[in-house]
Short mmCIF file of C-alpha atoms and ligand atoms in Angstrom, two decimals:
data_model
loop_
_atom_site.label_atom_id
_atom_site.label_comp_id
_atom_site.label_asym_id
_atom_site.label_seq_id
_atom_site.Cartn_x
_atom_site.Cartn_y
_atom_site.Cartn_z
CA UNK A 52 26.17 -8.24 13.05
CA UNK A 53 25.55 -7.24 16.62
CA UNK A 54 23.17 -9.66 18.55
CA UNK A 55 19.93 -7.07 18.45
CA UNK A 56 20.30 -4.66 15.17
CA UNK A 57 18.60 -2.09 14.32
CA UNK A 58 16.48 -3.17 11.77
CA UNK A 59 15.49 -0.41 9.14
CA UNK A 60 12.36 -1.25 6.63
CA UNK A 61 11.40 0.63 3.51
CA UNK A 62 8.12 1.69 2.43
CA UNK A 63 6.83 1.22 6.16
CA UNK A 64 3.05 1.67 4.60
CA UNK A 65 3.42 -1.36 2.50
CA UNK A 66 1.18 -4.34 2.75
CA UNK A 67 4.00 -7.14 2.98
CA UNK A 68 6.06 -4.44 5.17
CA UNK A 69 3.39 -3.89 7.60
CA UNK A 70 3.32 -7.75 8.03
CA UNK A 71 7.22 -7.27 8.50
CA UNK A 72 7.40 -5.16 10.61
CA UNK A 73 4.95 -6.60 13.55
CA UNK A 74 6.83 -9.77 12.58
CA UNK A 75 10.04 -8.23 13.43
CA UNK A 76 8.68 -6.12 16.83
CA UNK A 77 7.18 -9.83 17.85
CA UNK A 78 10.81 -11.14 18.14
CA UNK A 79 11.54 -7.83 19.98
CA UNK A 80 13.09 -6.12 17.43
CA UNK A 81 14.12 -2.01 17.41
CA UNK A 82 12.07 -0.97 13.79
CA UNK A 83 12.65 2.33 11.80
CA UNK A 84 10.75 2.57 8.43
CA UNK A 85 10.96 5.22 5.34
CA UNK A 86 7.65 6.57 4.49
CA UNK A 87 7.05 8.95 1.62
CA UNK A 88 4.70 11.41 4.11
CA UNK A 89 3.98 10.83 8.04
CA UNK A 90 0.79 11.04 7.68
CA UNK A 91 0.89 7.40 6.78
CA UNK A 92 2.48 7.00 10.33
CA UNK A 93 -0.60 6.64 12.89
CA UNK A 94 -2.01 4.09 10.25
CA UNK A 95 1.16 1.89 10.25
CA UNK A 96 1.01 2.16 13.84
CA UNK A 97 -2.50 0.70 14.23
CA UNK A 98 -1.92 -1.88 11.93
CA UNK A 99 1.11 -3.49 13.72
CA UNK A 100 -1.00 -3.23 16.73
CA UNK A 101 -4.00 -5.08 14.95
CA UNK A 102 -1.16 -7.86 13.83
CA UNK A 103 -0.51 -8.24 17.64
CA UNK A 104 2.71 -6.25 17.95
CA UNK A 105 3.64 -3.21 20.07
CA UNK A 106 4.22 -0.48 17.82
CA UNK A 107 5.92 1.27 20.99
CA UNK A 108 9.72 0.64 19.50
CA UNK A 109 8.61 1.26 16.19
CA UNK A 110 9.74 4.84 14.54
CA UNK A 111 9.29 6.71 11.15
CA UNK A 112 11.20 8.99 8.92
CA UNK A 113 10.51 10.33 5.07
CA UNK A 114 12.37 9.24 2.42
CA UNK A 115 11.27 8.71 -1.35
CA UNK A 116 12.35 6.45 -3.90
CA UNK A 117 13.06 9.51 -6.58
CA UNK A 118 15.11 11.65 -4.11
CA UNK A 119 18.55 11.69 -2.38
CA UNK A 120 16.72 13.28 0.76
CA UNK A 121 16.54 11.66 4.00
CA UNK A 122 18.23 8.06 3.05
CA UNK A 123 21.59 8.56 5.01
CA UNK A 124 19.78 9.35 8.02
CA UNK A 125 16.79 6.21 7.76
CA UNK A 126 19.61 3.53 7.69
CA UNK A 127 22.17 5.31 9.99
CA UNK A 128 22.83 2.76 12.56
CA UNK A 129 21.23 0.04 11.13
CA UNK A 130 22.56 -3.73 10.96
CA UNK A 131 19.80 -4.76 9.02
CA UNK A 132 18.08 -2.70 5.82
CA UNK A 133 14.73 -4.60 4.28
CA UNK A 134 14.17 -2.67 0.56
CA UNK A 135 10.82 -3.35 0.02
CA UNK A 136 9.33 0.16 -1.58
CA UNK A 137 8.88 -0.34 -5.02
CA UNK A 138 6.06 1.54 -7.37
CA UNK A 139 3.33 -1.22 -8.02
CA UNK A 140 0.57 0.01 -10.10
CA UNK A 141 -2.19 -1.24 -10.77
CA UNK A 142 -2.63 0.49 -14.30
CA UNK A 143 0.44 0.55 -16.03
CA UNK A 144 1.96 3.99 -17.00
CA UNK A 145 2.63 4.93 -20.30
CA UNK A 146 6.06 5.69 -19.40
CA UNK A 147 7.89 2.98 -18.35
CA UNK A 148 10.30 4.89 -16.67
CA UNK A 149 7.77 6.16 -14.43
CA UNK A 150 7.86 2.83 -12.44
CA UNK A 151 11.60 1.86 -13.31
CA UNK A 152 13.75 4.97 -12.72
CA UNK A 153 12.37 4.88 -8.90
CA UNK A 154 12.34 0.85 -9.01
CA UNK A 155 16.05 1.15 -9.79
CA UNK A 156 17.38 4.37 -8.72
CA UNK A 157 15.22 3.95 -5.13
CA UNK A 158 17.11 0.51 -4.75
CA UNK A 159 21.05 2.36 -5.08
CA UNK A 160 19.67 5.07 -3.03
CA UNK A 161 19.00 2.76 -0.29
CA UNK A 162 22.43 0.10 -1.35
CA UNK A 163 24.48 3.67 -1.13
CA UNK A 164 23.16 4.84 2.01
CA UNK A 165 23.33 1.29 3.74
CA UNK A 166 27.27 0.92 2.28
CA UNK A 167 28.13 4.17 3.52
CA UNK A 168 26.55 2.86 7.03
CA UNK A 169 28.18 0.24 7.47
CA UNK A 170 25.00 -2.32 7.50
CA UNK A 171 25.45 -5.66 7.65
CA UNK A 172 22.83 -6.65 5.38
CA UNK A 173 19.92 -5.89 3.18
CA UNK A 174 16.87 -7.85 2.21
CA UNK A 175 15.63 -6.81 -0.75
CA UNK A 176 11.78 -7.83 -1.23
CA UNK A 177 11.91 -8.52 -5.48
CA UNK A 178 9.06 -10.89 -7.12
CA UNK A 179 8.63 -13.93 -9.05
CA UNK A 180 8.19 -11.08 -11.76
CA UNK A 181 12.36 -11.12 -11.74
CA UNK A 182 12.14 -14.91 -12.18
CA UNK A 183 9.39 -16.41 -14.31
CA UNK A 184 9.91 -14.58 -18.03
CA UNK A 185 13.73 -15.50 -19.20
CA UNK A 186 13.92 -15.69 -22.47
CA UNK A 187 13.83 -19.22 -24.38
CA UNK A 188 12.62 -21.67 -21.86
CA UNK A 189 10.86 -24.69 -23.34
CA UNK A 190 7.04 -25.23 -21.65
CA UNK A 191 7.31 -27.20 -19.04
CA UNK A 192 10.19 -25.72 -17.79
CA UNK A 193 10.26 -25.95 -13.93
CA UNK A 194 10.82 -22.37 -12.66
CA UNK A 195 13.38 -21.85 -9.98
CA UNK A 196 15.96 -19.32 -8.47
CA UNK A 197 18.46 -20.14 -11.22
CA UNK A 198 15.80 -18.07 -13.38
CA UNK A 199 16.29 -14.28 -14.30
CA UNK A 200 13.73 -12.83 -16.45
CA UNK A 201 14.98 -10.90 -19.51
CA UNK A 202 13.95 -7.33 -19.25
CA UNK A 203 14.59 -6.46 -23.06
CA UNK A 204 11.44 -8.84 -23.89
CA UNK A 205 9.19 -6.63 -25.57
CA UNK A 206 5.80 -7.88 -23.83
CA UNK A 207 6.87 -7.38 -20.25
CA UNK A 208 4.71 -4.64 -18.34
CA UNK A 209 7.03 -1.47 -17.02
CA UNK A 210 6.37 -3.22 -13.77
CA UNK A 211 8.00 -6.62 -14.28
CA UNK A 212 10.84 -4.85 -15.87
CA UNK A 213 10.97 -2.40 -12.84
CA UNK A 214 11.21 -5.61 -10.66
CA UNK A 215 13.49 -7.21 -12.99
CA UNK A 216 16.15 -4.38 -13.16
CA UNK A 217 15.75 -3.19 -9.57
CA UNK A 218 17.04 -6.72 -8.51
CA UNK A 219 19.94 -7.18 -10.95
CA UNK A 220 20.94 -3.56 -10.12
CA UNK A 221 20.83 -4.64 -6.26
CA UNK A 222 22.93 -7.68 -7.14
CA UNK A 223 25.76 -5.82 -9.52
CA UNK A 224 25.68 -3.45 -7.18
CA UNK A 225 27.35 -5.95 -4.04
CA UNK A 226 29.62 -7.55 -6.95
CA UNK A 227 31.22 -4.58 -7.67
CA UNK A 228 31.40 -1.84 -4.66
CA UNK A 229 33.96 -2.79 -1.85
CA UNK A 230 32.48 -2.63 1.70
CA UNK A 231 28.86 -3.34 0.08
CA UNK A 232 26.21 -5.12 2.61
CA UNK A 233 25.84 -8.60 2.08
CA UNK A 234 21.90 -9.06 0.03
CA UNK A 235 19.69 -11.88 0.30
CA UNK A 236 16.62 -11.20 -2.28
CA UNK A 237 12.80 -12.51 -1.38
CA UNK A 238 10.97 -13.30 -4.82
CA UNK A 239 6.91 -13.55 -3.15
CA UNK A 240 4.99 -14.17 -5.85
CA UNK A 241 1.14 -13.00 -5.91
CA UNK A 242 0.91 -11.69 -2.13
CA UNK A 243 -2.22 -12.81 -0.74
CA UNK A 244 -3.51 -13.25 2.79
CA UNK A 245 -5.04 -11.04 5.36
CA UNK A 246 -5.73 -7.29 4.74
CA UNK A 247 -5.09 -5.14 8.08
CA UNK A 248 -6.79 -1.80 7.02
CA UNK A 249 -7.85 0.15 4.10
CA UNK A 250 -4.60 0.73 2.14
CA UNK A 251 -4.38 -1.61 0.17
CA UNK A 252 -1.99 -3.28 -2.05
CA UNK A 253 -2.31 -3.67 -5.22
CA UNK A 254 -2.79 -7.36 -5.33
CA UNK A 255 -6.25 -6.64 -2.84
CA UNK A 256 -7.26 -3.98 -5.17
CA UNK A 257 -7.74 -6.85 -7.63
CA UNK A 258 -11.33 -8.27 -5.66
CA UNK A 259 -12.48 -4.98 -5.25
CA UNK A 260 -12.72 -4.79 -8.93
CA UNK A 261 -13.83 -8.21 -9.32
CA UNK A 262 -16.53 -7.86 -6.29
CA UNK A 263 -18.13 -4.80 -8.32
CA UNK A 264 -18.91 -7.10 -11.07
CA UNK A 265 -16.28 -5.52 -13.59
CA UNK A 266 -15.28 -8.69 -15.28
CA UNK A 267 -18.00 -10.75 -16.36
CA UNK A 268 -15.08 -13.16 -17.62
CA UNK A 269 -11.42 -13.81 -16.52
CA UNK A 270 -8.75 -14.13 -18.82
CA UNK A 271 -7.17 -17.82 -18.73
CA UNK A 272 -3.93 -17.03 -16.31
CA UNK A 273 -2.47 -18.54 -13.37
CA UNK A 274 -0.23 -17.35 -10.77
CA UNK A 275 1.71 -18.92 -7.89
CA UNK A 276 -0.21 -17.60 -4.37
CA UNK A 277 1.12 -16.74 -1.29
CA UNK A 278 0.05 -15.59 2.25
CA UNK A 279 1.48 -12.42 3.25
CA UNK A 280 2.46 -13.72 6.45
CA UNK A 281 4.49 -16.30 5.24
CA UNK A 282 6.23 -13.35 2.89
CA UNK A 283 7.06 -11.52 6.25
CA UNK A 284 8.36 -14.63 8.13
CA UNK A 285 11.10 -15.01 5.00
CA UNK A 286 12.12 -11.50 5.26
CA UNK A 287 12.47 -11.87 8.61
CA UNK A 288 14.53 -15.26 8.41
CA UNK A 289 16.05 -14.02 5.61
CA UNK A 290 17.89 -10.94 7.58
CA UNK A 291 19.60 -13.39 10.24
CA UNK A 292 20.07 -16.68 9.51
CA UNK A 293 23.72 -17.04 8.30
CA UNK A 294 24.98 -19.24 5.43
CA UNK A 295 22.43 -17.95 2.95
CA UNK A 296 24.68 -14.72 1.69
CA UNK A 297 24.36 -14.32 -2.11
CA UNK A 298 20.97 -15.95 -2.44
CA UNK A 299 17.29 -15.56 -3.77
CA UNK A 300 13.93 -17.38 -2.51
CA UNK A 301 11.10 -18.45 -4.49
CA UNK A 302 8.15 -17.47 -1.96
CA UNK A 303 4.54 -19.22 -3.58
CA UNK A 304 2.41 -22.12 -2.61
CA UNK A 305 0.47 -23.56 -5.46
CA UNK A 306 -1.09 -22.17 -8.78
CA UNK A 307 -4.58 -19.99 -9.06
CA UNK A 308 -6.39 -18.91 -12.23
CA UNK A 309 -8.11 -15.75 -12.03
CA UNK A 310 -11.75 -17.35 -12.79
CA UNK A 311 -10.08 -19.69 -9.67
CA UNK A 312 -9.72 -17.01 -7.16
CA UNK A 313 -13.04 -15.40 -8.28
CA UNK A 314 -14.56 -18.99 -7.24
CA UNK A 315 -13.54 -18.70 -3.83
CA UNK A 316 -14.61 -15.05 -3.45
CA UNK A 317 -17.83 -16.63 -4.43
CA UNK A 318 -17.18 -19.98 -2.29
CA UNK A 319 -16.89 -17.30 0.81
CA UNK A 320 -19.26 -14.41 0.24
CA UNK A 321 -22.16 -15.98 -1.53
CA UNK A 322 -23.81 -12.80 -2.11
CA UNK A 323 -20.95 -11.81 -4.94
CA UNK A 324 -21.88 -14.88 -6.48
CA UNK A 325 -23.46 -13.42 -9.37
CA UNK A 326 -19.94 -10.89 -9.15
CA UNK A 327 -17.09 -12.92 -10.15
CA UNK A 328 -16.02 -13.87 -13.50
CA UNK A 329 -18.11 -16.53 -14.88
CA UNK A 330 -16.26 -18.11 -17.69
CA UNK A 331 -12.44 -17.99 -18.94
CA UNK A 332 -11.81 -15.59 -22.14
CA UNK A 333 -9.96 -17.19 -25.33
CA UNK A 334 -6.54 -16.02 -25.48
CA UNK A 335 -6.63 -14.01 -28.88
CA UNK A 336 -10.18 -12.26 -27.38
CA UNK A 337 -7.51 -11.04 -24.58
CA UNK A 338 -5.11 -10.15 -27.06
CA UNK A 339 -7.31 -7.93 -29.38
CA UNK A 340 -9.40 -6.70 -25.70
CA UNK A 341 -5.72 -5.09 -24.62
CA UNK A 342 -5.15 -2.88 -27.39
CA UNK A 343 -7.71 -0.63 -25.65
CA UNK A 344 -7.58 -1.90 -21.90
CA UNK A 345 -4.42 -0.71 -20.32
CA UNK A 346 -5.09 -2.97 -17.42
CA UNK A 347 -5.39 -6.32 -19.08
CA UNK A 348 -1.83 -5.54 -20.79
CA UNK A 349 -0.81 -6.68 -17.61
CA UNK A 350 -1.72 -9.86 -18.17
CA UNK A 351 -0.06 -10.57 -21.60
CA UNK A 352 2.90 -12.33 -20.75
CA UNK A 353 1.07 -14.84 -18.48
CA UNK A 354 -1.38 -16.05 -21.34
CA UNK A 355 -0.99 -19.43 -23.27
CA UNK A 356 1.34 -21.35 -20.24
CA UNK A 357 0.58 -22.62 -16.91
CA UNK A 358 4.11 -22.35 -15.15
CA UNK A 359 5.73 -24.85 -12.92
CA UNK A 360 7.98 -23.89 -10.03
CA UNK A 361 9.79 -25.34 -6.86
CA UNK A 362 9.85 -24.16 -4.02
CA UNK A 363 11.64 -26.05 -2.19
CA UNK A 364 14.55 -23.70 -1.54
CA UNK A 365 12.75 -21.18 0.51
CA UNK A 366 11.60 -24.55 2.44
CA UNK A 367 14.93 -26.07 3.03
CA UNK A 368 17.36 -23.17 3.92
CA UNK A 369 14.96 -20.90 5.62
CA UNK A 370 12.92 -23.33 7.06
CA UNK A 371 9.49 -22.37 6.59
CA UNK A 372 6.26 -24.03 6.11
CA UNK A 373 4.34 -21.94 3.42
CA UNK A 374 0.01 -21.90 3.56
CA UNK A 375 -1.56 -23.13 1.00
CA UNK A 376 -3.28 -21.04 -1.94
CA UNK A 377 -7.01 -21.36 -1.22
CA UNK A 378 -6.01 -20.72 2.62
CA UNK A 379 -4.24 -17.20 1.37
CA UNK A 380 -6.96 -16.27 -1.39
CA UNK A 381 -9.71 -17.51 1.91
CA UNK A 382 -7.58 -15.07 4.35
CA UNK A 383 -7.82 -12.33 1.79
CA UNK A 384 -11.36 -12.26 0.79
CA UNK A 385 -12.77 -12.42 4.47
CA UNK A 386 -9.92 -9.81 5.72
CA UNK A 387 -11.76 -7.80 3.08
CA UNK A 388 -15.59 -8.18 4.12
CA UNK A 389 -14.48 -7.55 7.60
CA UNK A 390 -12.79 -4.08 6.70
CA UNK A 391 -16.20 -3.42 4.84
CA UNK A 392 -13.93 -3.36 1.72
CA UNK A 393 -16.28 -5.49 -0.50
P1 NDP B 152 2.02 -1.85 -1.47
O1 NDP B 152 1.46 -1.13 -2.64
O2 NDP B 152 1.16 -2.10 -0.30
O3 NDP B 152 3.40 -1.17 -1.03
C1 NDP B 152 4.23 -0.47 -1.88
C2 NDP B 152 5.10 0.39 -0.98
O4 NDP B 152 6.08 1.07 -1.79
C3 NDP B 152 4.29 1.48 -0.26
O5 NDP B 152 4.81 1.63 1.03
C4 NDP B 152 4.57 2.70 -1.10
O6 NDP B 152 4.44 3.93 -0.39
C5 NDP B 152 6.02 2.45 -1.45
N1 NDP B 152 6.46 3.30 -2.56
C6 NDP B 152 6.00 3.32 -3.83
N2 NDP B 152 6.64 4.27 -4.53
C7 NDP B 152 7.53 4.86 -3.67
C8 NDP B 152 8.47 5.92 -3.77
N3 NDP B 152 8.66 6.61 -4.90
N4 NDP B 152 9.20 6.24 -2.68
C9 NDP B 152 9.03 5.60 -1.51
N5 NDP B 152 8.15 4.59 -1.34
C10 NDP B 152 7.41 4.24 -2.41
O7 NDP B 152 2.48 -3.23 -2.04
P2 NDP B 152 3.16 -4.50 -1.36
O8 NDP B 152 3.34 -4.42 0.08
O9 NDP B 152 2.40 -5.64 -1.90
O10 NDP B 152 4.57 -4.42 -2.11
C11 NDP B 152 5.77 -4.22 -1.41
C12 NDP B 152 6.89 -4.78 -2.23
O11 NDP B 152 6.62 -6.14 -2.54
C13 NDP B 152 7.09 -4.07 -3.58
O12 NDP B 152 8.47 -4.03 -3.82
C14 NDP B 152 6.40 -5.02 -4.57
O13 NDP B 152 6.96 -4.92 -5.84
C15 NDP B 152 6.76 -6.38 -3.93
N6 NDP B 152 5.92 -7.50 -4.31
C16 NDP B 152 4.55 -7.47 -4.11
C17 NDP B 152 3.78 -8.57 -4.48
C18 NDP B 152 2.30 -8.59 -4.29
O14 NDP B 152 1.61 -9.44 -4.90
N7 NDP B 152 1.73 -7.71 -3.46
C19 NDP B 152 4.39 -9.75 -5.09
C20 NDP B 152 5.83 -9.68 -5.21
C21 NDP B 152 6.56 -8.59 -4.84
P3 NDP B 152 3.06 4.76 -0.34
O15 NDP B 152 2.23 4.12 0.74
O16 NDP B 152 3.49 6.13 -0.02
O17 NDP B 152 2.42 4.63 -1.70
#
């Protein structure tokens, strides 16, 4: 790889990629992302200059996920390709392929294109969707890198399969096409952390609809947390440092239950108090409530099991120091009042 790549970043209007970007222009890095539409481009702009970068060696061209159009020229020249556009809706579609065939089909656009370019390597920004729901693990099971979820399980959402099968694509892919890129995958698990403007991601969306008062009561999940910043430092590491060819990393800090991070929206904005989820739901009521809520389908496979999980890979070979939850769910909530948001 030469000493200062060009580094190339998908989905450029993406919360985590925003965060990736200014990371990358902070260590004085030459940036190119793919947006679907330009129009995103001033915005992207201000927000790497809110998260203290100079967007001046920062550039933009349009690609999509669900077209050949555009993708030779985005990663021409590049030594390093981040993948981080994915669909990730908030209401599940009642196609599944409407969130897989771009999930996939966007990730061998982008593995084609980079091959035929000669890049050195691609990051590919997965989940802990990809990891946490193998099939047959006993409870208790400590959840690591060594996991793959099975995408035939029948109560996986469209968008942990999209995750699931984007990933393994990305990884079959390298195995079997000569001059592929080398891949390192980043699993973050529920992104949290500062917003920088108005577009939000998904995972944000989530106390906007909790700060209007929507769910009286919280269905009993948990989820591993972690601060978007920390996300962006791994994809950053993760695109240099050698020796780690060929690998995944866990990215979360701790476990949150929904009625949890409701508690600190409430800890932090006492006047939504009255707001946030004030009890946790029996598991069958969420069963029998998601025959006719699309949204809480979402939530299905996380019911009945508090996970475990180690991260102690992303730790030791990339060297970070990850935030804790309740500082990222903290970040997130304030970020929010501050943009007027909620
Ligand atoms: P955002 O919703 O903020 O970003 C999603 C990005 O994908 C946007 O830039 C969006 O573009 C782009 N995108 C969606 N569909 C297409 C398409 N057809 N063609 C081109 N671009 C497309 O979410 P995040 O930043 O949180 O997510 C970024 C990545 O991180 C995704 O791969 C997501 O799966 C993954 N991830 C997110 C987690 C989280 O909790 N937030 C956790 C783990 C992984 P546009 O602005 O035009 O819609």
């Amino acid at each position: 790889m030469p000493s200062d790549p060009q580094v190339v970043i998908t989905g450029a209007s993406g919360l985590i990629a925003k965060n990736t970007i200014a990371e990358f222009l902070r260590r004085g890095h030459t940036v190119r992302g793919t947006l679907r539409s330009l129009q995103k481009a001033d915005d992207v702009r201000r927000a790497v200059s809110r998260l203290g970068a100079d967007p001046e060696s920062l550039s933009f061209i349009v690609a999509d996920l669900t077209s050949d159009d555009g993708w030779d020229e985005a990663v021409a020249g590049a030594g390093v390709v981040v993948h981080s556009a994915s669909p990730f809706p908030i209401t599940q579609p009642d196609d599944p392929e409407d969130v897989i065939a771009p999930a996939r089909d966007g990730t061998l656009r982008v593995l084609r294109a980079a091959t035929k370019a000669a890049v050195a390597r691609v990051v590919l920004t997965s989940s802990t969707v990809a990891i946490f729901y193998p099939s047959g693990r006993p409870i208790g099971h400590v959840y690591s890198e060594e996991d793959f979820t099975d995408e035939t399980r029948p109560d996986l959402t469209p968008y942990f399969k999209s995750k699931t099968i984007a990933e393994k694509t990305a990884w079959d892919f390298i195995e079997s096409t000569p001059g592929a890129p080398e891949l390192v995958a980043i699993n973050p698990s529920f992104v949290q952390g500062p917003a920088v403007d108005a577009d939000l991601s998904t995972s944000h969306e989530l106390y906007r609809i909790m700060a209007k008062g929507t769910y009286p009561a919280a269905p009993s999940i948990s989820f591993p947390v972690t601060d978007v910043r920390d996300v962006a430092a791994a994809h950053v590491e993760a695109a240099f440092q050698p020796g780690i060819v060929g690998n995944r990393y866990l990215v979360g800090e701790g476990m949150l239950s929904l009625y949890e991070l409701g508690q600190i929206m409430a800890r932090e904005l006492p006047d939504l108090s009255s707001k946030v989820p004030k009890f946790e739901l029996p598991d069958f009521a969420v069963r029998a409530m998601a025959v006719f809520d699309r949204k809480l389908r979402t939530v299905l496979p996380e019911l009945g099991e508090k996970k475990a999980y180690s991260n102690a890979k992303v730790k030791a070979e990339l060297g970070l120091s990850l935030r804790g939850a309740d500082e990222a769910v903290t970040a997130a909530v304030r970020s929010l009042r501050d943009l007027r948001l909620i």
